[in-house]
Short mmCIF file of C-alpha atoms in Angstrom, two decimals:
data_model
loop_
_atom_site.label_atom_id
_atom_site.label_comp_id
_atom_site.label_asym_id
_atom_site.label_seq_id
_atom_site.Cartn_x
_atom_site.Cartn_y
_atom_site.Cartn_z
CA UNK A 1135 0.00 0.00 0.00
CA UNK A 1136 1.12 3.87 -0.63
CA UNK A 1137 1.48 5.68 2.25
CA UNK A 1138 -0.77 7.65 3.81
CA UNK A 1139 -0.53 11.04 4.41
CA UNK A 1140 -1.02 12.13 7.39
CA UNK A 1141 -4.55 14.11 9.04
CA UNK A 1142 -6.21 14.56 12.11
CA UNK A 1143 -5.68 12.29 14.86
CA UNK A 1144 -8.27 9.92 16.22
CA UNK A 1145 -8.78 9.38 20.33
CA UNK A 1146 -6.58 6.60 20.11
CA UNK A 1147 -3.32 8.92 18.78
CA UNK A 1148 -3.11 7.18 15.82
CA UNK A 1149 -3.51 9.15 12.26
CA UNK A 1150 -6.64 9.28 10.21
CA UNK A 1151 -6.51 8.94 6.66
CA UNK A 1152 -7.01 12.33 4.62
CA UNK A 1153 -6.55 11.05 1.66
CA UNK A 1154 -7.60 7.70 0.01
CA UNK A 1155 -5.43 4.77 0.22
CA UNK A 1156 -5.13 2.04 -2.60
CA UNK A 1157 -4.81 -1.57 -2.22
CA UNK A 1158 -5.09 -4.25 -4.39
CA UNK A 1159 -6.00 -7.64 -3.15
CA UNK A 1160 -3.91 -9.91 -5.62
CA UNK A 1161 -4.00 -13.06 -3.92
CA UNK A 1162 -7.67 -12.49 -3.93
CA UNK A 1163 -8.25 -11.59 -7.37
CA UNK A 1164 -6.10 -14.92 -7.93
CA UNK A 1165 -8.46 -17.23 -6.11
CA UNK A 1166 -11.49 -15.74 -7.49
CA UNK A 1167 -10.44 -15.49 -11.05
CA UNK A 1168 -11.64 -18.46 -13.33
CA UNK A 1169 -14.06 -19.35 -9.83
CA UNK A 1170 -16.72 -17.11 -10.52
CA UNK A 1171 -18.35 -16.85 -14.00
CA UNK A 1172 -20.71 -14.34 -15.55
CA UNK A 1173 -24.42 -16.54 -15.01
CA UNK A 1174 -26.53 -13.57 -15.03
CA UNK A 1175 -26.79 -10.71 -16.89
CA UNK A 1176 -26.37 -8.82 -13.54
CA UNK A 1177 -23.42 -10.44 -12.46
CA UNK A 1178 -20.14 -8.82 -13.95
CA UNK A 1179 -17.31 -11.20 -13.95
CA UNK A 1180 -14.38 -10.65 -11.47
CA UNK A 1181 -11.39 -9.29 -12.68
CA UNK A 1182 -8.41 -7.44 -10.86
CA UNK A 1183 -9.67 -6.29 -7.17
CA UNK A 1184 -8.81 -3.01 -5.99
CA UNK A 1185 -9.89 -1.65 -2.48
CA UNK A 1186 -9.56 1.88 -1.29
CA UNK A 1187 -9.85 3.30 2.10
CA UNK A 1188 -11.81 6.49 2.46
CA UNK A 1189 -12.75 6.85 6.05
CA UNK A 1190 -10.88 4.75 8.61
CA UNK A 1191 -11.64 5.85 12.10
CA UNK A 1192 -11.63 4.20 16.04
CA UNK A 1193 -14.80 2.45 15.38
CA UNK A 1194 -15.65 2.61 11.58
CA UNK A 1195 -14.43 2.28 8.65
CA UNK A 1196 -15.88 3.23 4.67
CA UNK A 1197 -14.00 1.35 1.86
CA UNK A 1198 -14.68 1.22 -1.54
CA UNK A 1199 -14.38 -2.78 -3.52
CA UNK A 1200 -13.53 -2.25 -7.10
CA UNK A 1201 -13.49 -5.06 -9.95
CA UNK A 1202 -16.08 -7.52 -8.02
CA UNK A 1203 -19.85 -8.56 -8.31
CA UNK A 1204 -22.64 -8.22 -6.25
CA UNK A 1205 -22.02 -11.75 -5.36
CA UNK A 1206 -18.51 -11.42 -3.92
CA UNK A 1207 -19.81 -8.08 -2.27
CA UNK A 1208 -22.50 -9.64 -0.31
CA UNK A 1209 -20.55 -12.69 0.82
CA UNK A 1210 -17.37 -10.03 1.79
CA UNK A 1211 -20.02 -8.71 3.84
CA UNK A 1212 -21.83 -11.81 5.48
CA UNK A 1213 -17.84 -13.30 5.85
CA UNK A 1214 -17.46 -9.91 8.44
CA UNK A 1215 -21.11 -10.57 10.39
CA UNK A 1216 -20.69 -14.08 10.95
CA UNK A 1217 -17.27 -15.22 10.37
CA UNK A 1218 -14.65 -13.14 12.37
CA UNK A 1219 -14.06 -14.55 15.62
CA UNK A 1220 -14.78 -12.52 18.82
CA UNK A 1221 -15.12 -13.68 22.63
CA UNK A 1222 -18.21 -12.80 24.82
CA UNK A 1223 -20.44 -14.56 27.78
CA UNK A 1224 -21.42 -17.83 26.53
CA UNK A 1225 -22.65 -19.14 30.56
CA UNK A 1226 -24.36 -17.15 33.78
CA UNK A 1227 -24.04 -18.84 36.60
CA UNK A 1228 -26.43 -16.85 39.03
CA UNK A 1229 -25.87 -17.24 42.79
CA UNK A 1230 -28.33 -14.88 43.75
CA UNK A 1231 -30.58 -11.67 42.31
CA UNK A 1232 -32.91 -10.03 44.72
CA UNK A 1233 -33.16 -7.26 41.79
CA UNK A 1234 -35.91 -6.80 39.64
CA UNK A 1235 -34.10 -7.86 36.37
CA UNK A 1236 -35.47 -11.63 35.94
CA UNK A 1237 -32.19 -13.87 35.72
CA UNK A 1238 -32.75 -14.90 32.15
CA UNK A 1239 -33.29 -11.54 30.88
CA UNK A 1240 -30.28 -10.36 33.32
CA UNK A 1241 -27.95 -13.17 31.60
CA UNK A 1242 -29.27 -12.20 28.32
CA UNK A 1243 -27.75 -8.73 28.66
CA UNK A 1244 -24.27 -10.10 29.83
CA UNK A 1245 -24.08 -11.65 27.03
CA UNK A 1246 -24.51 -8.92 24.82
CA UNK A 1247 -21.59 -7.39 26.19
CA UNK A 1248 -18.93 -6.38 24.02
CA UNK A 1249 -15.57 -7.59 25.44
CA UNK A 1250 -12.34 -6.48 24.69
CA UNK A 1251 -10.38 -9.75 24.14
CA UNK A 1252 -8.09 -10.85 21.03
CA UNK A 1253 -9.58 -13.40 19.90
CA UNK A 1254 -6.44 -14.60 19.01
CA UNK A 1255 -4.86 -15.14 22.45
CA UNK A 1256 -7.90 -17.34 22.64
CA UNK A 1257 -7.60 -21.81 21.81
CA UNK A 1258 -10.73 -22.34 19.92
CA UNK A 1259 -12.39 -25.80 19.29
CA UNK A 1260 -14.90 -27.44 20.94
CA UNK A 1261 -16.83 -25.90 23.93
CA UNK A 1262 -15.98 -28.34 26.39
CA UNK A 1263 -12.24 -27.87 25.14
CA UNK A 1264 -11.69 -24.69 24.33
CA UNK A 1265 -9.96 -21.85 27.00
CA UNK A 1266 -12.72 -19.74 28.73
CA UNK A 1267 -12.71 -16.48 30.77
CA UNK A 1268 -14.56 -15.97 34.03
CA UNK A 1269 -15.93 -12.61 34.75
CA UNK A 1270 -17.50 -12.15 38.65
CA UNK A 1271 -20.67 -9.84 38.86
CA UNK A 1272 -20.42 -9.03 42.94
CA UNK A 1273 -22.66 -5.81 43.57
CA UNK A 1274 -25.11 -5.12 46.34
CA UNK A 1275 -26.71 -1.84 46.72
CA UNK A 1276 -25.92 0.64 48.71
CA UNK A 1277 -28.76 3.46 47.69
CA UNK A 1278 -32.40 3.52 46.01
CA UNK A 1279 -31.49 2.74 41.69
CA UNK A 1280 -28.19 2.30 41.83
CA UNK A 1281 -26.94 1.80 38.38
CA UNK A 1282 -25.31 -1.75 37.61
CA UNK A 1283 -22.35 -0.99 35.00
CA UNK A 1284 -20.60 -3.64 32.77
CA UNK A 1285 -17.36 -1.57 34.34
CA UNK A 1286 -18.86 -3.84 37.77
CA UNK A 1287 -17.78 -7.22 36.08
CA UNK A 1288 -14.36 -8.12 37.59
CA UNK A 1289 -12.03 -10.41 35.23
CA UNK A 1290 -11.05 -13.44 38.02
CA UNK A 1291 -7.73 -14.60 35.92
CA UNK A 1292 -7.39 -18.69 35.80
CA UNK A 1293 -4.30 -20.63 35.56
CA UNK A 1294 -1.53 -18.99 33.46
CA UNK A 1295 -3.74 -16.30 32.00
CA UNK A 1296 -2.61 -13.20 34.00
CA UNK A 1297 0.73 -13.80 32.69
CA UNK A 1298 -0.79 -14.43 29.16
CA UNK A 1299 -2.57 -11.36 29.13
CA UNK A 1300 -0.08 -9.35 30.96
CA UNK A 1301 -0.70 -5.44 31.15
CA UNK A 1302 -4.12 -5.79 28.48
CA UNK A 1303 -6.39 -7.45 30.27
CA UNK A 1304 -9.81 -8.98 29.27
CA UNK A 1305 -12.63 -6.19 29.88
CA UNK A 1306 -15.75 -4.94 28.89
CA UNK A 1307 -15.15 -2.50 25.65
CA UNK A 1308 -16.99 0.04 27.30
CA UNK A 1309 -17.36 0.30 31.16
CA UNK A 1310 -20.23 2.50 31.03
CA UNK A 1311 -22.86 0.27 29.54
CA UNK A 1312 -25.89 -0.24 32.30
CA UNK A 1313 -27.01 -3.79 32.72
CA UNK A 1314 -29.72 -3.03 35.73
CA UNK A 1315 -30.56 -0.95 38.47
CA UNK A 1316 -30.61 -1.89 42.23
CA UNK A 1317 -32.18 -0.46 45.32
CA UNK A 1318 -31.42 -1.94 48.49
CA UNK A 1319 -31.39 -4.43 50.25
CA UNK A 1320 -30.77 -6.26 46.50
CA UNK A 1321 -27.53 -7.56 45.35
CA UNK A 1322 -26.57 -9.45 42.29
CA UNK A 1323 -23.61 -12.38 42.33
CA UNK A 1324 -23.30 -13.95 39.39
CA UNK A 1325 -20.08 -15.81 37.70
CA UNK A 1326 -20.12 -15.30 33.79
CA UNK A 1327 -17.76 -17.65 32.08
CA UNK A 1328 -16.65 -16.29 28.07
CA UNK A 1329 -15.36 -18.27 24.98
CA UNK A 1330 -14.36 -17.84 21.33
CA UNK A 1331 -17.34 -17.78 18.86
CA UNK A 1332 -18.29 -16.31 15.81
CA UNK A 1333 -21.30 -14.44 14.44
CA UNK A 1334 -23.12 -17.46 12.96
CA UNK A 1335 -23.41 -19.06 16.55
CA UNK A 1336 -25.03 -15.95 18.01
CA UNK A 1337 -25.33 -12.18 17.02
CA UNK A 1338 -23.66 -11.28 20.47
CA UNK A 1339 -19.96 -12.51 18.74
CA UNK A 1340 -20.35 -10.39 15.62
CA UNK A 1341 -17.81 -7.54 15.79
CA UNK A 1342 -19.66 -5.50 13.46
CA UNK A 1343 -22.79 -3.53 13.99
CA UNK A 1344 -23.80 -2.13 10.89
CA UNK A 1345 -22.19 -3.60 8.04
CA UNK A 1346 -23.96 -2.75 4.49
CA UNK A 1347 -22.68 -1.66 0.85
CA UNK A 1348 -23.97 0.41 -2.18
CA UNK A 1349 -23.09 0.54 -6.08
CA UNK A 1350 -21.33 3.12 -7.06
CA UNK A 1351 -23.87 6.29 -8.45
CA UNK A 1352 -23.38 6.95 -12.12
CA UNK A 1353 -25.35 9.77 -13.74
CA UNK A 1354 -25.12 11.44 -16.78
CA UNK A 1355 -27.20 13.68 -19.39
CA UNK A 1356 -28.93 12.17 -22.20
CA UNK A 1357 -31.15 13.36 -24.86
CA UNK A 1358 -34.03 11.28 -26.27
CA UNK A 1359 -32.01 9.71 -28.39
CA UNK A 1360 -29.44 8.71 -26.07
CA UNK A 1361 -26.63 10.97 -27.31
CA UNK A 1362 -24.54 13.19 -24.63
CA UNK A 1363 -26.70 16.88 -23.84
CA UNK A 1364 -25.98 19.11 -21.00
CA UNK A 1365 -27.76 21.23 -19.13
CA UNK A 1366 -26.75 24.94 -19.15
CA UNK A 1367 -27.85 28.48 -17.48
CA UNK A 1368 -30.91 28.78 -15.42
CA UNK A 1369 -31.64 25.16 -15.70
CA UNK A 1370 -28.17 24.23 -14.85
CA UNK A 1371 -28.65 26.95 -11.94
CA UNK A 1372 -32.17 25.05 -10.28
CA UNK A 1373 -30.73 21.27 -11.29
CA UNK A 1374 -27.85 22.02 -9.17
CA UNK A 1375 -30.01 24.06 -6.08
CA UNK A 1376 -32.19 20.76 -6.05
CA UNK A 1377 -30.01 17.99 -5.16
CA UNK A 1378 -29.80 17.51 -1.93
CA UNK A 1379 -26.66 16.16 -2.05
CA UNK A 1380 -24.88 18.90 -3.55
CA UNK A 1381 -24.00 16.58 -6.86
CA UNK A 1382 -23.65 18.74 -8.98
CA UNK A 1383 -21.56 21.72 -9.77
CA UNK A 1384 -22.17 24.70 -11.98
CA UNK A 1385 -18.40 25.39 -14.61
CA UNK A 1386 -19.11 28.41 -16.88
CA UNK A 1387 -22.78 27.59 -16.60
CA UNK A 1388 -23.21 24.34 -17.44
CA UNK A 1389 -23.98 21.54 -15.09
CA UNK A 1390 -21.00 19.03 -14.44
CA UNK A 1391 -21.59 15.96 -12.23
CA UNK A 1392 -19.11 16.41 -9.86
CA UNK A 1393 -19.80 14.12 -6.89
CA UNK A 1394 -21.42 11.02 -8.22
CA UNK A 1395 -21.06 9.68 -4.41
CA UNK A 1396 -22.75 11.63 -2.51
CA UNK A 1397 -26.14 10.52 -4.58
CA UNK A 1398 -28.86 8.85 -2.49
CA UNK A 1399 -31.05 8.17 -5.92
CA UNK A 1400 -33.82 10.39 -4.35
CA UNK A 1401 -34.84 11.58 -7.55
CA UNK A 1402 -34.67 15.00 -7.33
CA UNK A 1403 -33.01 15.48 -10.27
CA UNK A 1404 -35.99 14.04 -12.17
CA UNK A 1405 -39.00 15.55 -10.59
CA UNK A 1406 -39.67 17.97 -13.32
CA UNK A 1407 -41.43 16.70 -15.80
CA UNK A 1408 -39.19 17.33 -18.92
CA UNK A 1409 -35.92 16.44 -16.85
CA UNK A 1410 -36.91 12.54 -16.39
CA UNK A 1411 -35.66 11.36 -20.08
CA UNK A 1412 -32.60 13.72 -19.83
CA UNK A 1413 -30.97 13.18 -16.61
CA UNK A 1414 -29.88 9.00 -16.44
CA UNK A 1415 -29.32 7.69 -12.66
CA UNK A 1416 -27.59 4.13 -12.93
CA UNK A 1417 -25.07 2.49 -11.11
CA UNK A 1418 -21.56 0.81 -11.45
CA UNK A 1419 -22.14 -2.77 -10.91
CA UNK A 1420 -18.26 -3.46 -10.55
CA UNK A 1421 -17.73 -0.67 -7.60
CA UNK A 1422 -18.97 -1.00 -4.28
CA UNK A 1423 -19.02 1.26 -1.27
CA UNK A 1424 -18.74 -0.21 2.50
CA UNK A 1425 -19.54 1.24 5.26
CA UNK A 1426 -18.89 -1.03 8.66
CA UNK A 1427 -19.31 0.38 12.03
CA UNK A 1428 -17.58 -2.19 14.68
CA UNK A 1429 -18.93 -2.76 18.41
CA UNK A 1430 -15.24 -1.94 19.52
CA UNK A 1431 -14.17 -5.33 20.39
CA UNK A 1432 -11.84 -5.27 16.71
CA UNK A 1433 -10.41 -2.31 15.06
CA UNK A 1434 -12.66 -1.86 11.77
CA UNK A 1435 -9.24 -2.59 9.77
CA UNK A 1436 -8.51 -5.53 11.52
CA UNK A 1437 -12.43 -6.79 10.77
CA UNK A 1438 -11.88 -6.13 7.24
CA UNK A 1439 -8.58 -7.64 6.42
CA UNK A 1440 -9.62 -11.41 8.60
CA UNK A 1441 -12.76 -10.79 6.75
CA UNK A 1442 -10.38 -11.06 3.34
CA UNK A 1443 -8.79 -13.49 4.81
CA UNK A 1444 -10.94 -16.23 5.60
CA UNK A 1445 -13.09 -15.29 2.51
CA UNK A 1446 -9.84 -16.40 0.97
CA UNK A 1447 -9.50 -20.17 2.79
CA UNK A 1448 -13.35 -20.50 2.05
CA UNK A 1449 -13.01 -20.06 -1.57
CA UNK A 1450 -9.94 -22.35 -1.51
CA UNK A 1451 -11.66 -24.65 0.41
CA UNK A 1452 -14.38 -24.76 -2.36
CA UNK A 1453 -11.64 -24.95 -5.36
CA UNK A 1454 -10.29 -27.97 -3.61
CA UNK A 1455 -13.90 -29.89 -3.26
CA UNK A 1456 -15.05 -29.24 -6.68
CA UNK A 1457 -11.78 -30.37 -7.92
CA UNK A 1458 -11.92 -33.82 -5.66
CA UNK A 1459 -15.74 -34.12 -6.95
CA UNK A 1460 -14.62 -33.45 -10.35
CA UNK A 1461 -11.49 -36.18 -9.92
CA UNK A 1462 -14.72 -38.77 -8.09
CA UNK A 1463 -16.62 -38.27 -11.09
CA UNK A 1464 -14.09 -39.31 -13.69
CA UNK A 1465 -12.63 -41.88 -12.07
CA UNK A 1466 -16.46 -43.35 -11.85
#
């Protein structure tokens, strides 16, 4: 990747990008190429991928996939829900709760709390095999609605694991994030034990929130027979004051498209009645925009590059299976 120049810093201290950043993802071009073929008319076939980062911030991150198909696009996406690892509460084991949180509903919301654990200090595997975290809930109150905090959950660190860990250890993401309230005489003790997971087992080990993607806005001036027009003067001066979002741009009075992006297809442009067959809103169906939002647990670059990545051994996977079936069924 080209180096980025350097803009404002984030909370974290580190810099955010103020300009775009370009990378192409070869060995995933290489995998996909001669995978994927063109069954649909609205399907473009893969060639060279290109991704460039336009926002990357603590939490979020906008990206735009170049070169792929809806296909690839929506599975990229679905790969980041369900298939990046994360840890959270999997058990609750509730020793008492004189609160008036039911204990089902008050496990339910432990569970749901984002923890900030790499995932890849963490043995996967089996459940009954794999390395858990405990997490003690110990609160009683001490005055009428006393907020219960996930900052209350106290990491109890088993055999070898506060040397593992060291100086970063496991905790909620956010210590601020109210689980119940508590009046006395009510106290809560409750033992929550965590393990590796993904986003297919349960929602609560997905490390993105919102995760979604757009085509690329393409618009452009047409007369009724198809051939290139423009709009000029007045017309150019209203078409432009109409758009919401600020599209277009006026250059020695005529209209210019100047920020395809920021188009939400709200149809502005083609309210009037004579505009409609002259102004042509489409979309690239090669060019995506993302747009992921993480719960904190990953960094958003980190979600999108494992993302890549075990997109990657999946479609190997499936190149090695369809070659074995292929080998079966001409042997046979």
């Amino acid at each position: 990747m080209p180096p980025k120049k350097q803009g404002k810093k984030d909370r974290r201290g580190s810099s955010t990008a103020a300009t775009s950043s370009v990378a192409k993802a070869e060995t995933f071009s290489e995998v996909t190429k001669g995978l994927v073929r063109n069954t649909a008319t609205v399907i473009e076939p893969v060639g060279d991928i290109q991704i460039i980062i336009t926002k990357n911030e603590e939490t979020e991150i906008e990206f735009e996939l170049i070169g792929a198909n809806a296909p690839i696009a929506n599975t990229l996406r679905r790969v980041m829900m369900e298939s990046v690892p994360t840890v959270a509460i999997e058990d609750v084991t509730i020793n008492s709760n004189t609160g008036v949180l039911q204990s089902e509903n008050l496990a339910h919301r432990l569970g749901l709390i984002p923890l900030a654990v790499d995932p890849n200090m963490m043995e996967g595997g089996p459940k009954d095999k794999q390395e858990k975290l405990q997490f003690l809930l110990d609160i009683k109150a001490t005055k009428p609605n006393q907020p219960v905090y996930s900052g209350d959950l106290q990491w109890i660190a088993l055999e070898g694991q506060e040397e593992k860990f060291g100086s970063n250890p496991p905790r909620p993401v956010d210590p601020q994030i109210l689980i119940t309230k508590i009046s006395p005489p009510d106290n809560i003790q409750a033992v929550c034990t965590a393990i590796k997971g993904c986003g297919s087992t349960h929602a609560k080990f997905s490390p993105v929130s919102p995760a979604y993607y757009r085509m690329h806005p393409e618009i452009s001036f047409v007369d009724a027979y198809g051939a290139p027009t423009r709009f000029e003067g007045a017309e150019a001066e209203t078409l432009a004051s109409r758009c919401p979002g600020k599209v277009f741009d006026i250059e020695d009075g005529i209209a210019k498209v100047a920020r395809p992006r920021n188009c939400t297809m709200c149809r502005e442009c083609i309210r009037e009645e004579d505009w409609a067959p002259r102004v042509r809103l489409g979309v690239r169906k090669t060019h995506f925009i993302f747009s992921v939002e993480t719960t904190g647990v990953l960094s958003p670059e980190t979600v999108v590059k494992t993302a890549l990545r075990i997109f990657k051994e999946k479609l190997e996977l499936l190149k090695r299976q369809v070659k074995e079936k292929a080998k079966e069924k001409e042997e046979n």
